Short mmCIF file of C-alpha atoms and ligand atoms in Angstrom, two decimals:
data_model
loop_
_atom_site.label_atom_id
_atom_site.label_comp_id
_atom_site.label_asym_id
_atom_site.label_seq_id
_atom_site.Cartn_x
_atom_site.Cartn_y
_atom_site.Cartn_z
CA UNK L 743 111.24 78.34 79.30
CA UNK L 744 113.29 81.08 80.77
CA UNK L 745 109.38 82.75 81.40
CA UNK L 746 108.54 79.39 82.45
CA UNK L 747 111.36 79.50 85.16
CA UNK L 748 111.39 83.16 86.29
CA UNK L 749 107.39 82.56 86.54
CA UNK L 750 108.04 79.36 88.66
CA UNK L 751 111.25 81.96 90.56
CA UNK L 752 108.41 84.73 91.20
CA UNK L 753 105.94 81.81 92.62
CA UNK L 754 108.69 80.35 94.87
CA UNK L 755 110.25 83.84 95.76
CA UNK L 756 105.60 84.62 96.16
CA UNK L 757 105.45 81.59 98.55
CA UNK L 758 108.52 82.27 100.36
CA UNK L 759 107.91 85.82 101.64
CA UNK L 760 104.29 84.90 102.54
CA UNK L 761 105.63 82.02 104.93
CA UNK L 762 107.55 84.98 106.94
CA UNK L 763 105.30 87.48 106.54
CA UNK L 764 102.40 84.59 108.03
CA UNK L 765 105.48 83.40 110.39
CA UNK L 766 108.60 85.14 110.78
CA UNK L 767 111.27 86.78 111.06
CA UNK L 768 110.17 88.56 108.36
CA UNK L 769 112.34 91.15 107.13
CA UNK L 770 111.34 94.17 104.64
CA UNK L 771 111.40 92.67 101.30
CA UNK L 772 109.64 90.51 102.75
CA UNK L 773 106.14 92.80 103.01
CA UNK L 774 107.21 94.86 99.68
CA UNK L 775 105.66 91.44 98.93
CA UNK L 776 102.02 92.30 100.08
CA UNK L 777 103.17 96.19 100.61
CA UNK L 778 99.39 97.79 98.61
CA UNK L 779 100.63 99.95 96.01
CA UNK L 780 99.92 103.73 95.68
CA UNK L 781 99.01 103.80 99.57
CA UNK L 782 101.80 105.71 101.35
CA UNK L 783 100.56 108.53 101.21
CA UNK L 784 99.33 111.04 103.26
CA UNK L 785 96.55 112.57 103.22
CA UNK L 786 94.35 109.60 102.00
CA UNK L 787 91.67 109.35 100.12
CA UNK L 788 88.83 107.32 98.80
CA UNK L 789 90.49 107.71 95.23
CA UNK L 790 93.42 106.11 96.35
CA UNK L 791 92.00 103.83 97.19
CA UNK L 792 89.10 102.99 94.43
CA UNK L 793 91.21 100.75 92.61
CA UNK L 794 91.65 98.33 94.69
CA UNK L 795 87.84 98.25 95.34
CA UNK L 796 87.36 97.90 91.51
CA UNK L 797 90.15 94.70 92.20
CA UNK L 798 88.75 92.89 94.55
CA UNK L 799 85.39 93.64 94.21
CA UNK L 800 86.03 91.18 90.64
CA UNK L 801 87.92 87.94 92.39
CA UNK L 802 86.18 85.52 93.72
CA UNK L 803 87.29 84.55 97.20
CA UNK L 804 85.78 87.57 99.10
CA UNK L 805 82.72 89.42 99.05
CA UNK L 806 82.52 93.32 98.26
CA UNK L 807 79.42 95.06 98.64
CA UNK L 808 78.66 98.58 99.35
CA UNK L 809 76.81 99.34 102.36
CA UNK L 810 76.08 102.94 102.10
CA UNK L 811 77.22 106.50 100.79
CA UNK L 812 78.62 109.14 103.11
CA UNK L 813 77.78 112.59 103.74
CA UNK L 814 78.85 113.54 100.13
CA UNK L 815 77.73 110.95 98.75
CA UNK L 816 80.99 108.95 99.05
CA UNK L 817 80.13 105.22 98.87
CA UNK L 818 81.23 102.91 102.66
CA UNK L 819 82.50 99.15 101.22
CA UNK L 820 82.05 96.31 103.41
CA UNK L 821 84.61 93.18 102.54
CA UNK L 822 83.58 89.69 103.47
CA UNK L 823 86.59 86.78 104.08
CA UNK L 824 85.52 83.07 105.25
CA UNK L 825 83.11 80.91 107.00
CA UNK L 826 83.80 80.71 110.32
CA UNK L 827 81.45 80.66 113.06
CA UNK L 828 83.59 83.16 115.03
CA UNK L 829 83.05 86.77 113.90
CA UNK L 830 85.55 89.51 113.62
CA UNK L 831 84.23 93.32 112.70
CA UNK L 832 87.08 95.53 112.55
CA UNK L 833 86.96 99.51 110.27
CA UNK L 834 89.59 101.65 109.43
CA UNK L 835 89.64 105.22 109.05
CA UNK L 836 86.47 107.00 110.65
CA UNK L 837 88.95 109.65 111.17
CA UNK L 838 89.80 111.26 107.85
CA UNK L 839 92.74 112.27 108.43
CA UNK L 840 94.14 108.76 110.24
CA UNK L 841 94.83 106.74 107.04
CA UNK L 842 97.73 104.15 108.60
CA UNK L 843 95.28 101.14 109.05
CA UNK L 844 93.48 101.50 105.55
CA UNK L 845 96.85 101.00 103.96
CA UNK L 846 97.19 98.69 106.37
CA UNK L 847 93.46 96.26 105.33
CA UNK L 848 94.13 97.06 101.76
CA UNK L 849 97.57 94.39 102.48
CA UNK L 850 96.15 92.47 104.40
CA UNK L 851 94.17 91.71 101.26
CA UNK L 852 97.11 91.76 99.24
CA UNK L 853 97.88 88.79 101.65
CA UNK L 854 95.09 86.48 101.54
CA UNK L 855 95.36 87.65 97.14
CA UNK L 856 98.27 85.61 97.82
CA UNK L 857 97.22 83.12 98.54
CA UNK L 858 94.55 82.00 96.40
CA UNK L 859 97.47 83.43 93.84
CA UNK L 860 100.00 80.51 95.15
CA UNK L 861 97.12 77.77 95.18
CA UNK L 862 97.87 77.52 99.29
CA UNK L 863 95.62 76.10 101.18
CA UNK L 864 93.51 80.04 102.51
CA UNK L 865 94.56 80.52 105.59
CA UNK L 866 93.25 78.12 108.15
CA UNK L 867 91.75 80.71 110.09
CA UNK L 868 89.02 80.85 107.72
CA UNK L 869 87.46 78.16 108.79
CA UNK L 870 87.10 79.72 112.29
CA UNK L 871 86.70 83.03 111.60
CA UNK L 872 84.69 85.21 109.41
CA UNK L 873 86.51 89.00 108.28
CA UNK L 874 84.64 91.66 107.93
CA UNK L 875 86.13 94.91 106.72
CA UNK L 876 85.15 97.94 105.90
CA UNK L 877 87.78 100.48 104.81
CA UNK L 878 87.67 103.88 105.24
CA UNK L 879 84.43 104.24 106.80
CA UNK L 880 85.02 108.98 106.72
CA UNK L 881 85.50 108.99 102.96
CA UNK L 882 84.23 112.90 102.73
CA UNK L 883 86.71 113.57 105.99
CA UNK L 884 90.21 111.81 104.21
CA UNK L 885 88.73 113.99 101.30
CA UNK L 886 89.41 116.82 103.47
CA UNK L 887 92.30 115.25 105.43
CA UNK L 888 90.29 116.20 108.37
CA UNK L 889 88.93 113.76 111.66
CA UNK L 890 85.93 115.03 110.94
CA UNK L 891 82.94 113.99 108.33
CA UNK L 892 81.26 116.44 106.12
CA UNK L 893 79.14 117.85 109.06
CA UNK L 894 82.21 118.13 110.45
CA UNK L 895 81.31 116.46 113.48
CA UNK L 896 83.45 113.18 115.31
CA UNK L 897 81.59 110.13 113.65
CA UNK L 898 83.64 108.31 117.29
CA UNK L 899 81.66 111.01 118.91
CA UNK L 900 78.74 109.07 117.62
CA UNK L 901 78.02 106.17 118.40
CA UNK L 902 74.80 107.06 120.88
CA UNK L 903 73.26 109.97 119.52
CA UNK L 904 73.96 108.44 115.73
CA UNK L 905 73.45 111.24 112.99
CA UNK L 906 75.57 111.43 110.74
CA UNK L 907 75.27 108.62 107.90
CA UNK L 908 79.50 107.16 108.50
CA UNK L 909 77.84 106.64 112.67
CA UNK L 910 74.54 104.99 111.02
CA UNK L 911 76.91 102.69 108.07
CA UNK L 912 79.02 102.34 110.99
CA UNK L 913 76.41 101.06 114.00
CA UNK L 914 73.79 99.12 111.45
CA UNK L 915 76.63 96.57 110.11
CA UNK L 916 77.72 95.58 113.66
CA UNK L 917 73.92 95.28 114.06
CA UNK L 918 74.15 93.11 111.73
CA UNK L 919 76.94 91.14 111.83
CA UNK L 920 76.97 90.90 115.39
CA UNK L 921 80.53 90.44 115.95
CA UNK L 922 82.51 88.98 118.35
CA UNK L 923 85.54 90.42 118.61
CA UNK L 924 85.87 94.19 116.83
CA UNK L 925 89.54 96.47 115.90
CA UNK L 926 88.81 100.06 116.46
CA UNK L 927 92.00 100.74 113.62
CA UNK L 928 93.12 104.62 114.36
CA UNK L 929 96.35 107.19 114.13
CA UNK L 930 96.79 108.89 117.51
CA UNK L 931 99.52 112.34 116.94
CA UNK L 932 103.53 111.81 117.37
CA UNK L 933 103.09 113.66 120.33
CA UNK L 934 102.88 110.59 122.98
CA UNK L 935 105.00 108.86 124.18
CA UNK L 936 104.93 105.53 125.35
CA UNK L 937 106.04 106.23 129.46
CA UNK L 938 108.65 107.30 130.27
CA UNK L 939 110.56 105.71 127.33
CA UNK L 940 111.33 109.04 125.52
CA UNK L 941 110.45 107.36 122.12
CA UNK L 942 107.07 107.61 120.39
CA UNK L 943 104.30 105.00 121.23
CA UNK L 944 104.84 103.84 117.39
CA UNK L 945 101.73 101.14 118.15
CA UNK L 946 98.99 102.11 121.46
CA UNK L 947 96.19 99.85 122.01
CA UNK L 948 93.64 99.38 124.04
CA UNK L 949 90.66 97.27 125.82
CA UNK L 950 88.18 100.10 126.04
CA UNK L 951 85.99 100.18 128.69
CA UNK L 952 82.51 99.35 128.55
CA UNK L 953 82.06 100.65 131.90
CA UNK L 954 83.30 103.55 134.26
CA UNK L 955 83.80 101.38 136.87
CA UNK L 956 86.77 99.71 134.44
CA UNK L 957 85.39 96.06 134.94
CA UNK L 958 87.11 93.68 133.45
CA UNK L 959 84.91 91.04 132.22
CA UNK L 960 84.61 88.20 130.12
CA UNK L 961 84.41 89.83 126.81
CA UNK L 962 86.66 92.55 127.97
CA UNK L 963 89.09 89.65 128.79
CA UNK L 964 88.90 88.22 125.47
CA UNK L 965 90.22 91.47 123.86
CA UNK L 966 93.20 92.04 127.13
CA UNK L 967 94.53 88.48 126.18
CA UNK L 968 94.49 89.27 122.55
CA UNK L 969 96.85 92.25 123.78
CA UNK L 970 98.88 90.36 125.95
CA UNK L 971 99.14 87.87 123.04
CA UNK L 972 100.81 90.25 120.73
CA UNK L 973 103.55 91.65 123.17
CA UNK L 974 106.33 89.63 122.26
CA UNK L 975 106.25 90.58 118.79
CA UNK L 976 105.64 94.55 119.74
CA UNK L 977 108.41 94.53 121.40
CA UNK L 978 110.24 93.17 119.54
CA UNK L 979 109.82 94.67 116.95
CA UNK L 980 109.35 98.12 118.81
CA UNK L 981 110.95 98.15 120.98
CA UNK L 982 109.86 100.58 124.63
CA UNK L 983 107.30 102.16 121.97
CA UNK L 984 104.61 100.59 122.25
CA UNK L 985 102.01 102.16 124.76
CA UNK L 986 98.86 101.21 125.89
CA UNK L 987 96.66 103.87 125.47
CA UNK L 988 93.67 105.25 128.03
CA UNK L 989 90.83 103.00 129.04
CA UNK L 990 88.32 105.67 130.86
CA UNK L 991 84.45 105.13 129.75
CA UNK L 992 83.85 107.15 126.88
CA UNK L 993 79.79 106.29 126.53
CA UNK L 994 80.03 108.54 122.66
CA UNK L 995 82.67 106.53 121.59
CA UNK L 996 82.37 103.32 119.07
CA UNK L 997 85.08 101.05 120.63
CA UNK L 998 83.46 101.08 124.15
CA UNK L 999 80.30 100.90 123.19
CA UNK L 1000 80.56 97.59 120.84
CA UNK L 1001 82.47 96.64 124.86
CA UNK L 1002 79.64 98.11 125.79
CA UNK L 1003 77.73 95.04 123.50
CA UNK L 1004 79.44 93.01 124.79
CA UNK L 1005 82.29 93.02 121.13
CA UNK L 1006 85.76 92.08 122.85
CA UNK L 1007 86.99 95.08 121.35
CA UNK L 1008 90.15 96.24 120.13
CA UNK L 1009 91.35 99.60 119.87
CA UNK L 1010 95.07 99.82 117.78
CA UNK L 1011 96.54 103.46 117.70
CA UNK L 1012 98.53 103.62 115.07
CA UNK L 1013 101.42 106.62 115.65
CA UNK L 1014 105.65 108.10 115.06
CA UNK L 1015 108.33 106.52 114.59
CA UNK L 1016 111.45 108.55 114.15
CA UNK L 1017 112.42 109.14 110.48
CA UNK L 1018 108.86 107.70 109.31
CA UNK L 1019 106.71 110.20 108.70
CA UNK L 1020 104.13 107.76 106.40
CA UNK L 1021 104.34 105.52 109.30
CA UNK L 1022 104.97 102.86 107.30
CA UNK L 1023 106.46 100.94 110.36
CA UNK L 1024 102.93 101.63 112.27
CA UNK L 1025 100.69 99.88 109.05
CA UNK L 1026 104.24 97.15 109.18
CA UNK L 1027 103.07 96.08 112.40
CA UNK L 1028 99.12 96.68 112.31
CA UNK L 1029 99.60 94.15 109.72
CA UNK L 1030 101.25 91.85 111.44
CA UNK L 1031 98.58 92.10 114.46
CA UNK L 1032 95.68 91.87 112.74
CA UNK L 1033 97.65 87.68 110.68
CA UNK L 1034 98.24 87.03 114.51
CA UNK L 1035 94.99 86.98 116.38
CA UNK L 1036 92.64 86.34 113.16
CA UNK L 1037 95.37 83.16 113.79
CA UNK L 1038 94.64 83.00 117.33
CA UNK L 1039 91.07 83.23 117.61
CA UNK L 1040 90.54 80.38 114.82
CA UNK L 1041 92.76 78.88 117.08
CA UNK L 1042 91.84 80.47 120.52
CA UNK L 1043 94.90 80.11 121.60
CA UNK L 1044 94.60 83.54 123.14
CA UNK L 1045 92.75 82.23 126.39
CA UNK L 1046 95.96 80.77 127.64
CA UNK L 1047 96.89 84.75 128.18
CA UNK L 1048 96.65 86.11 130.85
CA UNK L 1049 95.69 89.60 131.71
CA UNK L 1050 98.61 90.89 132.73
CA UNK L 1051 100.21 90.76 129.71
CA UNK L 1052 98.40 93.73 128.88
CA UNK L 1053 98.91 95.27 132.00
CA UNK L 1054 102.82 95.71 131.92
CA UNK L 1055 102.75 97.70 128.35
CA UNK L 1056 103.14 101.45 129.84
CA UNK L 1057 100.55 104.28 129.16
CA UNK L 1058 100.95 106.12 126.29
CA UNK L 1059 102.34 110.05 127.87
CA UNK L 1060 100.84 112.45 125.94
CA UNK L 1061 102.95 115.46 125.38
CA UNK L 1062 106.31 112.79 126.13
CA UNK L 1063 107.62 113.95 122.30
CA UNK L 1064 108.51 116.97 120.52
CA UNK L 1065 109.61 117.18 117.17
CA UNK L 1066 112.85 119.45 118.75
CA UNK L 1067 114.44 119.65 121.80
CA UNK L 1068 117.38 122.32 121.29
CA UNK L 1069 118.65 121.36 124.85
CA UNK L 1070 122.57 123.13 127.21
CA UNK L 1071 121.13 126.95 125.42
CA UNK L 1072 123.28 129.57 127.38
CA UNK L 1073 120.83 133.11 128.18
CA UNK L 1074 122.75 136.42 128.65
CA UNK L 1075 122.49 138.51 131.32
CA UNK L 1076 120.83 141.71 131.53
CA UNK L 1077 123.57 144.14 131.12
CA UNK L 1078 125.43 141.35 128.64
CA UNK L 1079 127.97 140.05 131.08
CA UNK L 1080 127.61 136.55 130.66
CA UNK L 1081 125.71 133.58 131.07
CA UNK L 1082 122.47 134.40 133.35
CA UNK L 1083 121.48 130.65 132.72
CA UNK L 1084 121.00 127.12 131.04
CA UNK L 1085 117.88 126.44 129.58
CA UNK L 1086 116.47 123.91 126.95
CA UNK L 1087 113.87 125.10 124.46
CA UNK L 1088 111.45 122.41 123.55
CA UNK L 1089 109.04 122.58 119.91
CA UNK L 1090 105.97 121.62 118.19
CA UNK L 1091 104.64 121.51 115.28
CA UNK L 1092 100.73 121.55 115.21
CA UNK L 1093 98.62 119.65 113.76
CA UNK L 1094 99.89 116.28 111.67
CA UNK L 1095 103.20 119.10 111.35
CA UNK L 1096 101.11 121.44 108.81
CA UNK L 1097 100.20 123.74 111.76
CA UNK L 1098 103.48 126.87 112.67
CA UNK L 1099 105.82 126.05 115.02
CA UNK L 1100 105.68 126.42 118.04
CA UNK L 1101 107.89 126.92 121.25
CA UNK L 1102 106.43 124.62 124.18
CA UNK L 1103 108.60 124.85 126.21
CA UNK L 1104 111.20 126.85 128.18
CA UNK L 1105 113.25 124.96 130.81
CA UNK L 1106 114.55 121.72 132.15
CA UNK L 1107 113.25 119.70 128.77
CA UNK L 1108 114.96 116.38 129.67
CA UNK L 1109 111.77 114.37 130.39
CA UNK L 1110 110.86 114.38 127.34
CA UNK L 1111 111.96 112.82 124.23
CA UNK L 1112 112.86 114.09 120.58
CA UNK L 1113 111.80 113.41 116.71
CA UNK L 1114 115.02 116.17 116.84
CA UNK L 1115 117.55 116.74 119.27
CA UNK L 1116 120.50 119.59 119.38
CA UNK L 1117 122.80 119.96 121.95
CA UNK L 1118 123.80 123.66 122.40
CA UNK L 1119 126.22 123.39 125.75
CA UNK L 1120 128.39 126.58 124.80
CA UNK L 1121 126.66 127.90 122.34
CA UNK L 1122 124.83 131.82 123.80
CA UNK L 1123 121.30 132.38 122.76
CA UNK L 1124 120.54 135.67 120.87
CA UNK L 1125 117.99 136.73 118.69
CA UNK L 1126 119.10 138.92 116.08
CA UNK L 1127 119.06 142.18 114.19
CA UNK L 1128 116.17 143.23 112.15
CA UNK L 1129 117.06 143.59 108.43
CA UNK L 1130 114.70 146.11 107.37
CA UNK L 1131 113.78 145.67 103.91
CA UNK L 1132 113.92 149.48 101.79
CA UNK L 1133 114.10 148.18 98.61
CA UNK L 1134 114.23 145.46 96.81
CA UNK L 1135 117.01 142.91 98.28
CA UNK L 1136 118.08 139.74 95.81
CA UNK L 1137 119.46 137.03 98.31
CA UNK L 1138 121.63 134.34 97.73
CA UNK L 1139 123.31 131.77 100.14
CA UNK L 1140 126.23 133.38 100.66
CA UNK L 1141 124.34 136.66 101.22
CA UNK L 1142 122.62 135.56 104.16
CA UNK L 1143 124.82 133.59 105.07
CA UNK L 1144 126.76 136.33 105.55
CA UNK L 1145 123.94 138.11 106.85
CA UNK L 1146 123.07 135.10 109.56
CA UNK L 1147 127.18 136.41 110.33
CA UNK L 1148 127.50 139.64 110.58
CA UNK L 1149 124.71 138.97 113.79
CA UNK L 1150 121.36 139.84 111.36
CA UNK L 1151 118.25 136.84 112.51
CA UNK L 1152 115.24 137.80 110.56
CA UNK L 1153 114.15 141.30 108.26
CA UNK L 1154 111.25 143.08 108.81
CA UNK L 1155 109.39 145.40 106.61
CA UNK L 1156 107.89 144.68 103.13
CA UNK L 1157 108.32 140.96 102.60
CA UNK L 1158 107.85 141.76 98.04
CA UNK L 1159 110.50 142.92 98.70
CA UNK L 1160 112.91 140.06 98.95
CA UNK L 1161 113.20 137.95 96.42
CA UNK L 1162 115.28 134.80 98.47
CA UNK L 1163 117.53 132.22 96.23
CA UNK L 1164 119.47 130.77 98.75
CA UNK L 1165 117.40 127.28 99.81
CA UNK L 1166 117.03 128.57 103.27
CA UNK L 1167 114.13 129.59 104.75
CA UNK L 1168 113.58 133.58 106.17
CA UNK L 1169 111.99 135.19 109.14
CA UNK L 1170 110.14 138.25 107.44
CA UNK L 1171 108.64 140.29 110.69
CA UNK L 1172 108.24 137.62 112.52
CA UNK L 1173 106.71 138.05 116.87
CA UNK L 1174 108.98 137.55 119.67
CA UNK L 1175 111.42 140.09 118.77
CA UNK L 1176 114.26 141.91 120.28
CA UNK L 1177 113.96 140.40 124.01
CA UNK L 1178 116.99 139.59 125.57
CA UNK L 1179 115.60 136.19 126.51
CA UNK L 1180 113.26 133.80 124.20
CA UNK L 1181 109.63 133.87 124.29
CA UNK L 1182 107.12 131.17 125.34
CA UNK L 1183 104.51 130.33 121.78
CA UNK L 1184 105.95 133.22 120.05
CA UNK L 1185 110.16 133.06 119.15
CA UNK L 1186 110.79 130.87 116.12
CA UNK L 1187 113.19 132.76 114.95
CA UNK L 1188 116.72 133.47 116.54
CA UNK L 1189 120.67 132.53 116.63
CA UNK L 1190 122.96 130.67 118.87
CA UNK L 1191 126.34 132.15 119.04
CA UNK L 1192 129.91 130.86 120.53
CA UNK L 1193 132.59 133.92 121.54
CA UNK L 1194 131.06 136.59 119.74
CA UNK L 1195 131.03 133.98 116.44
CA UNK L 1196 127.13 132.39 114.85
CA UNK L 1197 127.21 128.84 115.10
CA UNK L 1198 123.71 128.37 113.75
CA UNK L 1199 121.00 130.20 112.87
CA UNK L 1200 117.66 128.78 113.82
CA UNK L 1201 114.36 130.11 111.34
CA UNK L 1202 110.49 129.44 111.53
CA UNK L 1203 112.11 126.62 113.12
CA UNK L 1204 114.09 125.59 110.78
CA UNK L 1205 118.72 124.80 111.17
CA UNK L 1206 120.45 126.36 109.46
CA UNK L 1207 124.37 125.61 110.16
CA UNK L 1208 126.06 128.82 108.99
CA UNK L 1209 129.59 126.46 108.90
CA UNK L 1210 128.21 124.45 106.26
CA UNK L 1211 125.35 126.25 104.52
CA UNK L 1212 123.52 123.30 105.74
CA UNK L 1213 119.83 122.98 106.94
CA UNK L 1214 118.13 120.82 109.06
CA UNK L 1215 113.76 120.46 109.28
CA UNK L 1216 112.66 118.92 112.02
CA UNK L 1217 108.99 119.93 110.74
CA UNK L 1218 108.32 117.09 108.48
CA UNK L 1219 105.30 115.40 110.01
CA UNK L 1220 107.66 111.99 111.24
ZN1 LIG Q 94 90.72 107.80 115.64
#
């Protein structure tokens, strides 16, 4: 009996979570039911989704077929759901290092699967809509965590030339299915801000142009209306963090080409968020977008919306976010007689947080948003002295803090002589040394002092607070 009640309770909680996710307002716990396991990671590769593909191949409420193979012979699959006249084609991860929507597609499948398991009526859109999903179009790029395919070609610049097997697979699918709607699912780099909001564009949307005049024809209008329809939901979920992607006509790209072929195409870019390096909020919002769009395409309700909602979305502000902004840093007079100027220092790390840290800008950084910020008012910059490595050094935390307090910011000489047991980062032979002022593109290691006393050490862009030896790493890949 207890087992049966447990099962009933589980069924009830699943049903409640389903209702919340389908109609809102949903909580993180509601989504947890439908978060496909093992996908909250980056990079996300074919082997991560293979067990899920096997599972869905065994379900009878959808069709899974292999569309073709990548350069390195990894399979690319098509999932077909529903039996309606309106056809939607969605594909993800055509850029291998952009995994968020692949995870969201499997979350959508988990929702649809739960509807089947709970024996609730299938989603009403499935009578009007047939949904075709291609998760992870570029498995070879995913394997190397690269934007490009195994030939180092950007598949999203191959829509005309069609020299990649992956691009051919997508074009063949589109020509065969003849979708009315296309969802082109990507990740954008975390340095895009939403307009002047100084916050990351966690989601950016675009109804791609089909010509260089960026005209609005009925199919592009429909894509804009679908975006207008979801704007209130996004404005509420991520206030000031919705962006509109640049609509310059890009003739080699699939989104623009499909627009020109008459599909109502929507580009979705999952973006950065504070304290969310694996983009789990963007993933949840992707799921919400798919559910809302499928329902609206099924009912036709989006036609009631005006394109003005779409046009009111702030443009993406490329480079509007920095990983770290240290503001109000005092620079000393050349003769050491006091403060010459007060500047902000803005840092980023290349790639998806994998590259080295760079000092992008010195001066007024007040127009930028920062994933991490530090107000250095009252603190003076100094490059710090070099501690020469001439014999073996075993560095404890206490010894290191004493060196920093004594004005040593870095080590010079033979790196192998230093055994770092401090648990804190060290800089050995850093660039941009021995200057009175920081140097753009070079400086990432220095000291900040008040009345000659070192308060804070910045080592390779990581912050060490001397008072409590605490470490802040702003470059963990937000
Ligand atoms: Zn992309």
